[in-house]
Each structure stands twice: as structure tokens, then as C-alpha cells.
Short mmCIF file of C-alpha atoms in Angstrom, two decimals:
data_model
loop_
_atom_site.label_atom_id
_atom_site.label_comp_id
_atom_site.label_asym_id
_atom_site.label_seq_id
_atom_site.Cartn_x
_atom_site.Cartn_y
_atom_site.Cartn_z
CA UNK A 1 -48.87 -2.50 -3.72
CA UNK A 2 -47.48 0.87 -3.41
CA UNK A 3 -49.57 3.72 -4.67
CA UNK A 4 -47.42 5.70 -6.86
CA UNK A 5 -50.02 8.15 -8.03
CA UNK A 6 -50.72 8.99 -4.57
CA UNK A 7 -47.07 9.28 -3.91
CA UNK A 8 -46.91 11.70 -6.75
CA UNK A 9 -49.63 13.74 -5.30
CA UNK A 10 -48.12 14.05 -1.86
CA UNK A 11 -44.89 15.17 -3.40
CA UNK A 12 -46.42 18.13 -5.32
CA UNK A 13 -43.86 20.84 -5.52
CA UNK A 14 -40.89 18.50 -5.96
CA UNK A 15 -39.75 17.47 -9.51
CA UNK A 16 -41.18 13.91 -10.14
CA UNK A 17 -40.80 12.16 -13.43
CA UNK A 18 -43.02 8.87 -14.26
CA UNK A 19 -42.28 9.01 -18.31
CA UNK A 20 -41.26 5.25 -18.84
CA UNK A 21 -38.52 6.07 -21.27
CA UNK A 22 -37.07 8.71 -18.72
CA UNK A 23 -37.63 6.45 -15.87
CA UNK A 24 -35.77 3.65 -17.75
CA UNK A 25 -32.91 5.90 -18.53
CA UNK A 26 -32.46 7.11 -15.01
CA UNK A 27 -32.54 3.41 -13.72
CA UNK A 28 -29.33 2.57 -15.29
CA UNK A 29 -25.55 2.84 -14.66
CA UNK A 30 -22.67 1.08 -16.49
CA UNK A 31 -23.64 -2.07 -15.41
CA UNK A 32 -23.08 -3.29 -18.92
CA UNK A 33 -19.42 -3.45 -18.49
CA UNK A 34 -20.15 -6.73 -17.20
CA UNK A 35 -21.75 -9.37 -19.51
CA UNK A 36 -23.00 -11.31 -16.23
CA UNK A 37 -24.84 -7.95 -14.78
CA UNK A 38 -26.06 -7.11 -18.16
CA UNK A 39 -27.76 -10.40 -18.31
CA UNK A 40 -29.17 -10.02 -14.82
CA UNK A 41 -29.96 -6.44 -14.90
CA UNK A 42 -31.31 -5.42 -18.20
CA UNK A 43 -34.96 -5.30 -17.25
CA UNK A 44 -34.57 -3.42 -13.97
CA UNK A 45 -36.59 -0.12 -13.96
CA UNK A 46 -37.92 2.23 -11.31
CA UNK A 47 -41.31 3.53 -10.90
CA UNK A 48 -40.85 7.20 -10.32
CA UNK A 49 -37.58 9.62 -10.74
CA UNK A 50 -37.72 12.19 -7.84
CA UNK A 51 -35.31 15.20 -8.03
CA UNK A 52 -34.86 17.08 -4.73
CA UNK A 53 -33.04 20.44 -4.68
CA UNK A 54 -32.57 20.70 -0.87
CA UNK A 55 -32.21 18.84 2.23
CA UNK A 56 -35.71 19.64 3.30
CA UNK A 57 -37.26 18.16 0.13
CA UNK A 58 -35.07 14.84 0.81
CA UNK A 59 -36.62 14.61 4.19
CA UNK A 60 -39.94 15.30 2.86
CA UNK A 61 -39.46 12.33 -0.05
CA UNK A 62 -38.22 9.92 2.41
CA UNK A 63 -41.01 10.56 5.00
CA UNK A 64 -43.70 9.98 2.12
CA UNK A 65 -41.82 6.99 0.70
CA UNK A 66 -41.60 5.34 4.33
CA UNK A 67 -45.26 5.87 4.82
CA UNK A 68 -46.04 3.93 1.64
CA UNK A 69 -43.44 1.49 2.04
CA UNK A 70 -41.78 2.65 -1.45
CA UNK A 71 -38.15 1.68 -1.98
CA UNK A 72 -35.74 4.35 -2.55
CA UNK A 73 -32.51 4.17 -4.57
CA UNK A 74 -30.14 7.16 -4.68
CA UNK A 75 -28.50 8.17 -7.91
CA UNK A 76 -25.67 10.74 -8.90
CA UNK A 77 -25.33 10.65 -12.50
CA UNK A 78 -25.02 6.80 -12.89
CA UNK A 79 -21.33 6.53 -13.62
CA UNK A 80 -20.83 3.38 -11.44
CA UNK A 81 -20.22 -0.05 -13.03
CA UNK A 82 -21.92 -2.53 -10.58
CA UNK A 83 -25.59 -1.66 -10.69
CA UNK A 84 -25.12 0.29 -7.31
CA UNK A 85 -27.52 2.91 -8.58
CA UNK A 86 -30.04 0.48 -10.14
CA UNK A 87 -33.50 -0.03 -8.33
CA UNK A 88 -33.75 -3.69 -8.04
CA UNK A 89 -37.08 -3.49 -6.36
CA UNK A 90 -38.31 -0.59 -8.62
CA UNK A 91 -39.69 2.34 -6.61
CA UNK A 92 -38.41 5.67 -6.29
CA UNK A 93 -34.98 6.63 -7.98
CA UNK A 94 -33.95 9.66 -5.82
CA UNK A 95 -31.91 11.82 -8.55
CA UNK A 96 -29.46 13.64 -6.32
CA UNK A 97 -28.10 15.78 -9.29
CA UNK A 98 -30.40 18.79 -8.57
CA UNK A 99 -28.39 19.32 -5.22
CA UNK A 100 -25.12 20.63 -6.87
CA UNK A 101 -24.02 23.75 -4.98
CA UNK A 102 -20.82 24.53 -3.25
CA UNK A 103 -21.59 26.12 0.24
CA UNK A 104 -18.16 27.05 1.46
CA UNK A 105 -14.61 26.87 0.34
CA UNK A 106 -11.69 27.08 3.04
CA UNK A 107 -8.11 26.40 3.25
CA UNK A 108 -7.78 22.66 2.93
CA UNK A 109 -11.44 21.91 2.87
CA UNK A 110 -14.76 22.25 0.71
CA UNK A 111 -18.30 21.99 1.96
CA UNK A 112 -21.00 21.19 -0.91
CA UNK A 113 -23.99 19.22 -1.79
CA UNK A 114 -23.55 15.76 -3.14
CA UNK A 115 -25.01 16.27 -6.67
CA UNK A 116 -22.26 18.55 -7.85
CA UNK A 117 -20.14 17.21 -10.66
CA UNK A 118 -16.37 16.55 -9.78
CA UNK A 119 -14.91 18.53 -12.50
CA UNK A 120 -17.25 21.42 -11.57
CA UNK A 121 -16.24 21.17 -8.04
CA UNK A 122 -12.51 21.25 -8.79
CA UNK A 123 -12.94 24.03 -11.30
CA UNK A 124 -14.65 26.27 -8.62
CA UNK A 125 -12.03 25.41 -5.74
CA UNK A 126 -9.18 26.09 -8.18
CA UNK A 127 -10.64 29.34 -9.28
CA UNK A 128 -11.42 30.37 -5.74
CA UNK A 129 -8.02 29.33 -3.94
CA UNK A 130 -5.92 27.31 -6.12
CA UNK A 131 -7.00 24.12 -4.54
CA UNK A 132 -8.42 20.72 -5.81
CA UNK A 133 -9.70 17.39 -4.61
CA UNK A 134 -7.03 15.11 -3.39
CA UNK A 135 -8.23 12.22 -5.85
CA UNK A 136 -11.15 11.44 -8.13
CA UNK A 137 -12.49 8.89 -10.41
CA UNK A 138 -11.62 8.71 -14.07
CA UNK A 139 -15.26 9.55 -14.64
CA UNK A 140 -14.45 13.31 -12.91
CA UNK A 141 -16.19 14.95 -16.01
CA UNK A 142 -19.63 13.43 -15.24
CA UNK A 143 -19.62 11.67 -11.83
CA UNK A 144 -20.90 13.54 -8.78
CA UNK A 145 -19.09 13.69 -5.34
CA UNK A 146 -22.00 12.03 -3.45
CA UNK A 147 -21.91 9.09 -5.97
CA UNK A 148 -18.30 8.82 -5.74
CA UNK A 149 -18.35 8.73 -1.79
CA UNK A 150 -21.19 6.01 -1.94
CA UNK A 151 -20.01 3.96 -4.62
CA UNK A 152 -16.23 4.56 -5.23
CA UNK A 153 -13.07 3.57 -3.13
CA UNK A 154 -10.15 5.57 -4.86
CA UNK A 155 -8.77 7.05 -7.92
CA UNK A 156 -6.75 9.42 -9.70
CA UNK A 157 -4.40 10.69 -6.99
CA UNK A 158 -4.59 7.66 -4.76
CA UNK A 159 -0.88 7.02 -5.53
CA UNK A 160 -0.31 9.85 -2.99
CA UNK A 161 -3.50 10.20 -1.02
CA UNK A 162 -4.78 6.70 -0.60
CA UNK A 163 -8.44 5.97 -0.65
CA UNK A 164 -11.87 6.95 0.47
CA UNK A 165 -11.90 4.87 3.52
CA UNK A 166 -8.60 6.11 4.79
CA UNK A 167 -9.20 8.39 7.82
CA UNK A 168 -8.99 12.03 6.75
CA UNK A 169 -9.97 11.55 3.09
CA UNK A 170 -13.66 12.55 3.93
CA UNK A 171 -14.10 15.07 6.67
CA UNK A 172 -17.86 14.99 7.29
CA UNK A 173 -21.10 13.76 5.83
CA UNK A 174 -24.55 14.84 6.40
CA UNK A 175 -27.06 11.92 6.17
CA UNK A 176 -30.88 11.71 6.22
CA UNK A 177 -32.36 8.47 7.69
CA UNK A 178 -35.38 6.46 6.29
CA UNK A 179 -37.87 6.63 8.88
CA UNK A 180 -41.41 7.75 9.82
CA UNK A 181 -39.62 10.85 10.90
CA UNK A 182 -36.38 11.18 9.12
CA UNK A 183 -33.37 12.37 11.21
CA UNK A 184 -30.46 14.39 9.73
CA UNK A 185 -27.12 13.08 11.13
CA UNK A 186 -23.61 14.51 10.82
CA UNK A 187 -20.84 11.83 10.76
CA UNK A 188 -17.24 12.51 11.08
CA UNK A 189 -13.92 10.42 11.67
CA UNK A 190 -14.57 6.62 12.22
CA UNK A 191 -18.46 7.13 11.78
CA UNK A 192 -17.91 8.01 8.11
CA UNK A 193 -17.24 4.17 7.39
CA UNK A 194 -20.90 3.57 8.24
CA UNK A 195 -21.98 5.21 4.83
CA UNK A 196 -18.81 5.43 2.86
CA UNK A 197 -19.17 2.81 -0.15
CA UNK A 198 -22.26 1.63 1.16
CA UNK A 199 -24.33 2.34 -2.03
CA UNK A 200 -26.89 4.51 -0.24
CA UNK A 201 -28.35 1.48 1.55
CA UNK A 202 -28.18 3.06 4.95
CA UNK A 203 -28.78 6.76 4.31
CA UNK A 204 -28.84 9.59 2.13
CA UNK A 205 -26.20 11.90 1.82
CA UNK A 206 -27.11 15.62 1.58
CA UNK A 207 -23.98 17.62 2.49
CA UNK A 208 -20.35 16.61 1.87
CA UNK A 209 -17.21 18.05 3.56
CA UNK A 210 -14.01 16.97 1.80
CA UNK A 211 -10.22 17.83 2.12
CA UNK A 212 -8.47 19.75 -0.58
CA UNK A 213 -4.82 19.83 -1.81
CA UNK A 214 -3.01 22.40 -3.94
CA UNK A 215 -3.92 22.40 -7.48
CA UNK A 216 -1.47 21.80 -10.24
CA UNK A 217 -1.51 22.04 -14.01
CA UNK A 218 -0.73 18.41 -14.10
CA UNK A 219 1.47 17.30 -17.15
CA UNK A 220 0.12 14.23 -18.90
CA UNK A 221 2.91 11.70 -19.82
CA UNK A 222 2.93 8.40 -21.76
CA UNK A 223 6.24 6.27 -21.23
CA UNK A 224 6.46 3.22 -23.60
CA UNK A 225 8.27 -0.13 -23.06
CA UNK A 226 8.57 -2.98 -25.48
CA UNK A 227 8.06 -5.40 -22.42
CA UNK A 228 5.07 -5.10 -20.11
CA UNK A 229 6.94 -6.19 -17.03
CA UNK A 230 9.65 -3.41 -17.78
CA UNK A 231 6.64 -0.95 -17.72
CA UNK A 232 5.34 -2.39 -14.35
CA UNK A 233 8.96 -2.24 -12.79
CA UNK A 234 9.37 1.36 -14.00
CA UNK A 235 6.14 2.25 -12.57
CA UNK A 236 6.80 0.41 -8.96
CA UNK A 237 10.29 2.33 -8.86
CA UNK A 238 8.72 5.62 -9.66
CA UNK A 239 5.94 5.28 -7.20
CA UNK A 240 8.57 4.83 -4.38
CA UNK A 241 10.35 7.97 -5.58
CA UNK A 242 9.29 10.42 -2.56
CA UNK A 243 10.35 13.67 -4.10
CA UNK A 244 8.80 13.28 -7.59
CA UNK A 245 5.00 14.37 -7.14
CA UNK A 246 2.69 12.16 -9.10
CA UNK A 247 -1.04 12.04 -9.30
CA UNK A 248 -1.38 8.95 -11.68
CA UNK A 249 0.76 5.82 -12.58
CA UNK A 250 -0.90 3.31 -14.65
CA UNK A 251 1.02 0.36 -16.51
CA UNK A 252 -1.06 -0.66 -19.54
CA UNK A 253 -0.05 -3.73 -21.69
CA UNK A 254 0.01 -4.05 -25.29
CA UNK A 255 -2.07 -4.06 -27.60
CA UNK A 256 -4.48 -2.07 -25.65
CA UNK A 257 -2.84 1.55 -26.04
CA UNK A 258 -2.28 1.27 -29.74
CA UNK A 259 -5.64 -0.39 -30.52
CA UNK A 260 -7.71 1.47 -28.23
CA UNK A 261 -6.17 5.01 -27.39
CA UNK A 262 -7.26 6.48 -30.79
CA UNK A 263 -6.63 10.18 -29.92
CA UNK A 264 -2.98 9.45 -28.70
CA UNK A 265 -2.29 6.83 -31.46
CA UNK A 266 -0.01 9.40 -33.48
CA UNK A 267 2.35 9.35 -30.48
CA UNK A 268 2.13 5.53 -29.69
CA UNK A 269 4.18 2.70 -31.13
CA UNK A 270 2.38 -0.57 -32.13
CA UNK A 271 3.22 -3.47 -29.86
CA UNK A 272 4.49 -1.40 -27.06
CA UNK A 273 3.01 -1.45 -23.63
CA UNK A 274 2.74 2.24 -21.70
CA UNK A 275 2.74 3.69 -18.52
CA UNK A 276 -0.01 6.53 -18.24
CA UNK A 277 1.18 9.27 -15.79
CA UNK A 278 0.28 12.62 -14.43
CA UNK A 279 3.24 14.62 -13.15
CA UNK A 280 3.39 17.91 -11.34
CA UNK A 281 5.15 20.68 -13.44
CA UNK A 282 7.92 21.29 -10.93
CA UNK A 283 8.85 17.47 -10.89
CA UNK A 284 9.21 16.94 -14.56
CA UNK A 285 12.91 17.56 -14.75
CA UNK A 286 13.57 14.97 -12.05
CA UNK A 287 10.88 12.74 -13.62
CA UNK A 288 12.59 12.87 -17.01
CA UNK A 289 16.01 12.00 -15.58
CA UNK A 290 14.70 9.15 -13.87
CA UNK A 291 12.76 7.84 -16.73
CA UNK A 292 15.89 8.08 -18.98
CA UNK A 293 17.88 6.11 -16.44
CA UNK A 294 15.12 3.15 -16.61
CA UNK A 295 15.43 3.37 -20.48
CA UNK A 296 11.80 4.50 -20.72
CA UNK A 297 10.57 5.89 -24.07
CA UNK A 298 8.67 9.24 -23.44
CA UNK A 299 6.04 9.05 -26.10
CA UNK A 300 3.84 11.96 -25.26
CA UNK A 301 4.04 14.98 -23.11
CA UNK A 302 1.08 17.32 -22.71
CA UNK A 303 3.40 20.27 -22.15
CA UNK A 304 4.94 19.97 -25.37
CA UNK A 305 2.20 19.28 -27.87
CA UNK A 306 0.93 22.28 -29.81
CA UNK A 307 -2.62 21.84 -28.69
CA UNK A 308 -4.45 19.47 -26.34
CA UNK A 309 -7.95 20.14 -27.98
CA UNK A 310 -9.74 16.91 -28.64
CA UNK A 311 -6.91 14.82 -26.69
CA UNK A 312 -8.35 13.10 -23.72
CA UNK A 313 -6.94 13.86 -20.08
CA UNK A 314 -4.43 11.06 -18.99
CA UNK A 315 -6.85 10.08 -16.40
CA UNK A 316 -9.44 9.18 -19.13
CA UNK A 317 -7.12 6.58 -20.38
CA UNK A 318 -6.81 4.76 -16.86
CA UNK A 319 -8.95 3.36 -14.36
CA UNK A 320 -12.04 2.10 -15.90
CA UNK A 321 -11.88 4.49 -18.89
CA UNK A 322 -9.30 1.81 -20.20
CA UNK A 323 -12.16 -0.70 -20.04
CA UNK A 324 -14.43 1.73 -21.69
CA UNK A 325 -12.32 2.66 -24.73
CA UNK A 326 -11.84 -1.02 -25.27
CA UNK A 327 -15.50 -2.14 -25.10
CA UNK A 328 -16.34 0.80 -27.61
CA UNK A 329 -14.38 -0.95 -30.16
CA UNK A 330 -14.66 -4.58 -29.20
CA UNK A 331 -17.58 -5.62 -27.04
CA UNK A 332 -16.26 -8.99 -26.22
CA UNK A 333 -13.93 -7.45 -23.51
CA UNK A 334 -14.88 -7.46 -19.94
CA UNK A 335 -12.65 -6.85 -16.82
CA UNK A 336 -11.74 -7.76 -13.32
CA UNK A 337 -10.70 -5.68 -10.26
CA UNK A 338 -7.58 -7.33 -8.87
CA UNK A 339 -5.49 -6.65 -5.77
CA UNK A 340 -1.67 -7.62 -5.79
CA UNK A 341 -0.70 -7.46 -2.06
CA UNK A 342 3.01 -6.31 -1.33
CA UNK A 343 5.71 -6.39 -1.06
CA UNK A 344 5.88 -8.98 -3.81
CA UNK A 345 3.32 -7.49 -5.80
CA UNK A 346 5.45 -7.10 -8.86
CA UNK A 347 6.24 -10.83 -8.84
CA UNK A 348 2.50 -11.39 -8.40
CA UNK A 349 1.66 -9.47 -11.56
CA UNK A 350 4.42 -11.35 -13.39
CA UNK A 351 2.99 -14.71 -12.49
CA UNK A 352 -0.48 -13.96 -13.47
CA UNK A 353 0.79 -12.40 -16.85
CA UNK A 354 2.46 -15.70 -17.52
CA UNK A 355 -0.54 -17.98 -16.62
CA UNK A 356 -3.13 -16.05 -18.70
CA UNK A 357 -1.13 -14.42 -21.65
CA UNK A 358 -3.31 -12.53 -24.07
CA UNK A 359 -6.74 -13.70 -22.36
CA UNK A 360 -6.21 -11.38 -19.49
CA UNK A 361 -4.35 -8.28 -20.63
CA UNK A 362 -2.64 -6.32 -17.87
CA UNK A 363 -3.61 -2.88 -16.57
CA UNK A 364 -2.48 -1.83 -13.14
CA UNK A 365 -3.11 1.39 -11.19
CA UNK A 366 -0.35 2.12 -8.39
CA UNK A 367 -1.65 3.30 -5.23
CA UNK A 368 -0.68 4.01 -1.50
CA UNK A 369 -2.53 1.43 0.71
CA UNK A 370 -2.13 1.81 4.43
CA UNK A 371 1.06 3.82 3.85
CA UNK A 372 2.55 1.28 1.47
CA UNK A 373 3.07 1.43 -2.28
CA UNK A 374 1.14 -1.55 -4.16
CA UNK A 375 -0.79 -2.00 -7.07
CA UNK A 376 -4.34 -2.90 -7.95
CA UNK A 377 -5.51 -4.27 -11.38
CA UNK A 378 -8.17 -3.57 -13.65
CA UNK A 379 -7.00 -6.17 -16.53
CA UNK A 380 -9.22 -6.54 -19.60
CA UNK A 381 -10.50 -10.08 -19.99
CA UNK A 382 -11.58 -11.77 -23.10
CA UNK A 383 -15.11 -12.95 -22.14
CA UNK A 384 -16.17 -16.46 -23.40
CA UNK A 385 -18.39 -18.00 -20.64
CA UNK A 386 -19.44 -17.22 -17.05
CA UNK A 387 -17.82 -20.54 -15.89
CA UNK A 388 -14.52 -19.45 -17.52
CA UNK A 389 -14.65 -16.08 -15.91
CA UNK A 390 -15.30 -17.62 -12.45
CA UNK A 391 -12.21 -19.89 -13.05
CA UNK A 392 -10.04 -17.04 -14.03
CA UNK A 393 -11.07 -15.36 -10.63
CA UNK A 394 -10.50 -18.67 -8.64
CA UNK A 395 -6.85 -18.90 -10.27
CA UNK A 396 -6.13 -15.38 -9.21
CA UNK A 397 -7.16 -15.80 -5.68
CA UNK A 398 -5.42 -19.23 -5.23
CA UNK A 399 -2.06 -17.22 -6.36
CA UNK A 400 -2.75 -14.70 -3.43
CA UNK A 401 -4.57 -12.07 -5.64
CA UNK A 402 -7.90 -11.12 -4.33
CA UNK A 403 -10.66 -10.23 -6.57
CA UNK A 404 -13.13 -7.33 -5.87
CA UNK A 405 -15.64 -8.72 -8.21
CA UNK A 406 -17.21 -6.42 -10.77
CA UNK A 407 -19.62 -8.92 -11.86
CA UNK A 408 -21.73 -8.92 -8.79
CA UNK A 409 -24.00 -6.10 -7.59
CA UNK A 410 -23.99 -6.63 -3.74
CA UNK A 411 -21.64 -4.70 -1.40
CA UNK A 412 -20.24 -8.04 -0.10
CA UNK A 413 -19.59 -9.90 -3.21
CA UNK A 414 -17.90 -7.15 -4.99
CA UNK A 415 -15.99 -6.03 -1.98
CA UNK A 416 -14.34 -7.92 1.22
CA UNK A 417 -16.49 -10.89 0.96
CA UNK A 418 -17.65 -10.43 4.52
CA UNK A 419 -20.48 -8.73 6.27
CA UNK A 420 -19.65 -5.21 7.25
CA UNK A 421 -20.92 -5.40 10.54
CA UNK A 422 -20.82 -1.33 11.19
CA UNK A 423 -22.70 -0.90 7.95
CA UNK A 424 -25.39 -3.55 8.71
CA UNK A 425 -25.89 -2.15 12.31
CA UNK A 426 -26.16 1.47 10.92
CA UNK A 427 -28.86 0.10 8.41
CA UNK A 428 -30.87 -1.44 11.28
CA UNK A 429 -30.88 2.20 13.00
CA UNK A 430 -31.58 4.28 9.78
CA UNK A 431 -33.52 2.15 7.71
CA UNK A 432 -35.72 -0.20 9.79
CA UNK A 433 -37.97 -1.30 6.89
CA UNK A 434 -35.15 -1.92 4.59
CA UNK A 435 -36.31 0.33 1.97
CA UNK A 436 -33.08 2.05 1.00
CA UNK A 437 -31.45 0.42 -2.36
CA UNK A 438 -32.85 -3.12 -1.39
CA UNK A 439 -30.94 -6.00 -2.76
CA UNK A 440 -27.54 -4.45 -2.32
CA UNK A 441 -26.65 -5.68 1.15
CA UNK A 442 -26.70 -9.43 1.40
CA UNK A 443 -26.46 -9.36 5.11
CA UNK A 444 -29.64 -7.51 5.38
CA UNK A 445 -31.63 -10.04 3.24
CA UNK A 446 -29.67 -13.26 4.03
CA UNK A 447 -27.56 -12.98 7.33
CA UNK A 448 -26.79 -16.65 6.90
CA UNK A 449 -25.06 -16.35 3.47
CA UNK A 450 -22.05 -18.52 3.15
CA UNK A 451 -19.22 -16.22 1.82
CA UNK A 452 -16.66 -19.07 1.52
CA UNK A 453 -19.02 -21.20 -0.56
CA UNK A 454 -18.62 -18.75 -3.43
CA UNK A 455 -22.34 -19.02 -4.14
CA UNK A 456 -23.79 -16.50 -6.41
CA UNK A 457 -26.10 -14.55 -4.64
CA UNK A 458 -29.28 -13.10 -6.41
CA UNK A 459 -31.69 -10.63 -4.80
CA UNK A 460 -34.79 -12.90 -3.98
CA UNK A 461 -37.21 -10.41 -5.61
CA UNK A 462 -35.02 -9.58 -8.63
CA UNK A 463 -36.28 -12.42 -10.94
CA UNK A 464 -39.98 -11.98 -10.40
CA UNK A 465 -39.47 -8.19 -10.58
CA UNK A 466 -37.67 -8.51 -14.15
CA UNK A 467 -40.41 -10.88 -15.25
CA UNK A 468 -42.91 -8.66 -14.11
CA UNK A 469 -41.37 -5.71 -15.93
CA UNK A 470 -41.18 -7.74 -19.14
CA UNK A 471 -44.89 -8.70 -18.96
#
């Protein structure tokens, strides 16, 4: 048994919280988007919340935790959706929100601590030099940059810049290892893939260097179409227009917009599908000309409304904010993450729309992937049973549309369905006891897991841990 009272003593001078209500609060993320994960993870809770304010304190925390054999699960602000920041084995929840300073802003780059909220980061870089991050999640107002790197993949801006794992979209990460004597490593170039989107399973990020782009006062636009596939075709054609600078292209099928985009409802038409967009100010005229040619119905422009007070940003209608807005009104919804590989991605979307009808309602995000335009999907799914959800997943994959399963909390099941040998090897080097975010990397616990069998992997200690917490 781990002596957490002793750990608390040894961490004197560092902020430690063991109030059960506060520990429970900080042991959660948005896992409840998934009814499957909600059932599995509802009773997960840590033992201590520890909040470092410097790299030196992180090193001290990890050294003490290693000596006691205490698990450590890093957390930003808990805006992830898959239980990434939830401590399956209890232990220390390492709250990185206290490390939130910008260290340096340069032309084309920023150096900062991992706990800074992305909106604040962009605010400071824009004020300093008219720059902003290349892309960000829809949770920009609350998500931290470290949490985004450890748990995210792309977002608003990926139509131009691609994803986090594209070489050059992260410049450098400083990482502390989980060893008897923790080491501090600087990772660049290909080595960044060792810890990017690894859920903090193989190192704690203490410093981030990210590239910046020119900041614009982006114009939020909503274009309506009576037919969803017309909206998709417009989005695809627009995404291929090299001269029109865009940050967001998201076709969303009816009835989602009119039913769930409450603050925009005065501008929306019932029964109409929409494309949610962010357009650079200097591209508005050519954008409008193209939209008129494509017979799009421009319903909303942020540069023409009297006031944007109380009206959400366009990106807060897109990505997983679409799911959130639906869930707030109708909790029977859940969602999937779908890839529609090109070049026939539009045809794949059409086929899935025909197969599922109103059971799976379309929501796409157009992105640049390996230099090519394609779309990923975050469709709303009317949840009935886990068996039907698995059947919907299987039908997608049988039709050439891979699912990145948001109803699983492991790296492999939610991602590429295969062991990331680079990340596994790095974990063996940096976390020899397997104490960092245990249960999230199947290959560590079960190297013989049969990915092709489609078996649901459940962390061996989770059921017993949940029962103990209930007791």
C-alpha cells in the first residue's frame, strides 16, 4: 500500500490537496460524452492532487512518487473526452495548471509552460507581435497547451496547417522522466512523436515551444444549404481554393444547427444544414463570390452583426463543441470520430449518410492531411445499446471509413489500433515502473493484445479499483 500521508509530508512546500470532493473533481474529464466510458469510469478517483509551479517541483514530485511506487496522472484542465486525465489506479493527479507562464515570444515561435490556457497564450502573443497559434481545439477558452499536445491531434486551423504530429507543428518539448533520479530531456523533430498524443504515459511535459502564424480578426460565417450533401460538396470545393484563407470548415447536417445552436438561432433556417466557417478578413470578398456561385445561403457573418456579445465563436459550434451543445439539450446523443480517406471522401460521406439516416447525423471537419484535403467526421449518434454502437462502428470500417473510437480510453483502441513502438520504447526508458498514467497504453500492460479481434480492453486493475472506491 502506498503511504499517501507520508508522501504529503515529503512534498511539504508544494500545493497538495486531499479533500475527497476536490480530488474527485480533479480526477475527471469529459469522459461522459461516451455512455460506455461513463459506465466504466464513473468511480475513478485519485488520492492526492499535487500542483507544481515549476520544473523543479515536478522533479521533486516524481522522485517522491517513484520512491513510494505511487501512480502519477498528469492533467491540464480536464477538457479531454476519453478519460486521458483520469487516474485509473488512483494515486497522484499532477495538476499542471499552476505552470502557466509564457517565457519568450519570438517571430514565428513561442516558449511557454504547459499549463497556460490556449486563449490566454493567443491573447499574449497577439498583443506582443500580432501572432497566434497555428491551430487549437474548440476548447481554446479552457484547454491548456500541454493538455492539447498530450491528448489532442488537430483542430481549428488544421484546414491550413494539418495536425500536431505533422513535422514542424511542435518545435520542442521539455520532458521530465519518472525514475529514481528524474532526468530532463529536450525533444525536437522526430523525437517529439515519442510524447505527442501519448496521454502523459511516458514523460511529464514542463516546457513547450510552438510555431506561430499571423493573427487575424477571423470572420465567423454560417452558410446554409437545404441538402446536407450540397453543404459537403461546397465545403470540399472551398477547401481546395488555395487563394481563400480559412481557419475552419465544418459542414453540419440538419437538424443539429437549428435545434442546438441556440445563440445563433435567429439567423438559422429550420431544416437547413450549414457550413460553419472562419474566414480571414482579406478573403471575405472572394469567399462571398465563390459562395454565391455555389448557391450557398449566407445566414450569418460576424463582421455584419451589431454586436457579438453573448454569441459564441464559430469554433465553439464545431469540433466536439457540436456534440456538447447537443448533449446539453438531449443526453441520448453520443458521437464517433470517423476518417473518410480521400480522394473519394465525399462519396464515402454520401454512402454513410444513406446507410444510417437520422441515426447518425453528419458533422464533418475539413482538414489537410499529408498535404491533401480530406474530411474527418464527428457525427452525432443516437445511442441505444453498446452492441448497436459497435455495429455502427463495424459498418463504417467495412465501408473504408476507419473509426478512432471515442468510447475507449486506451491509446491504441482510440487511435491507430496498433502498438506505437516508438512510444512504448520511450516509456520503457523513461518510466521503468509503469507509474505514469497506468492503464492507458495497452502495449505496456498486455503486449499480446489482439488488435484485430476487436476485443474490448479493460485495464486489469480498474474493476477492482472501482469496487474498492465504492466500498
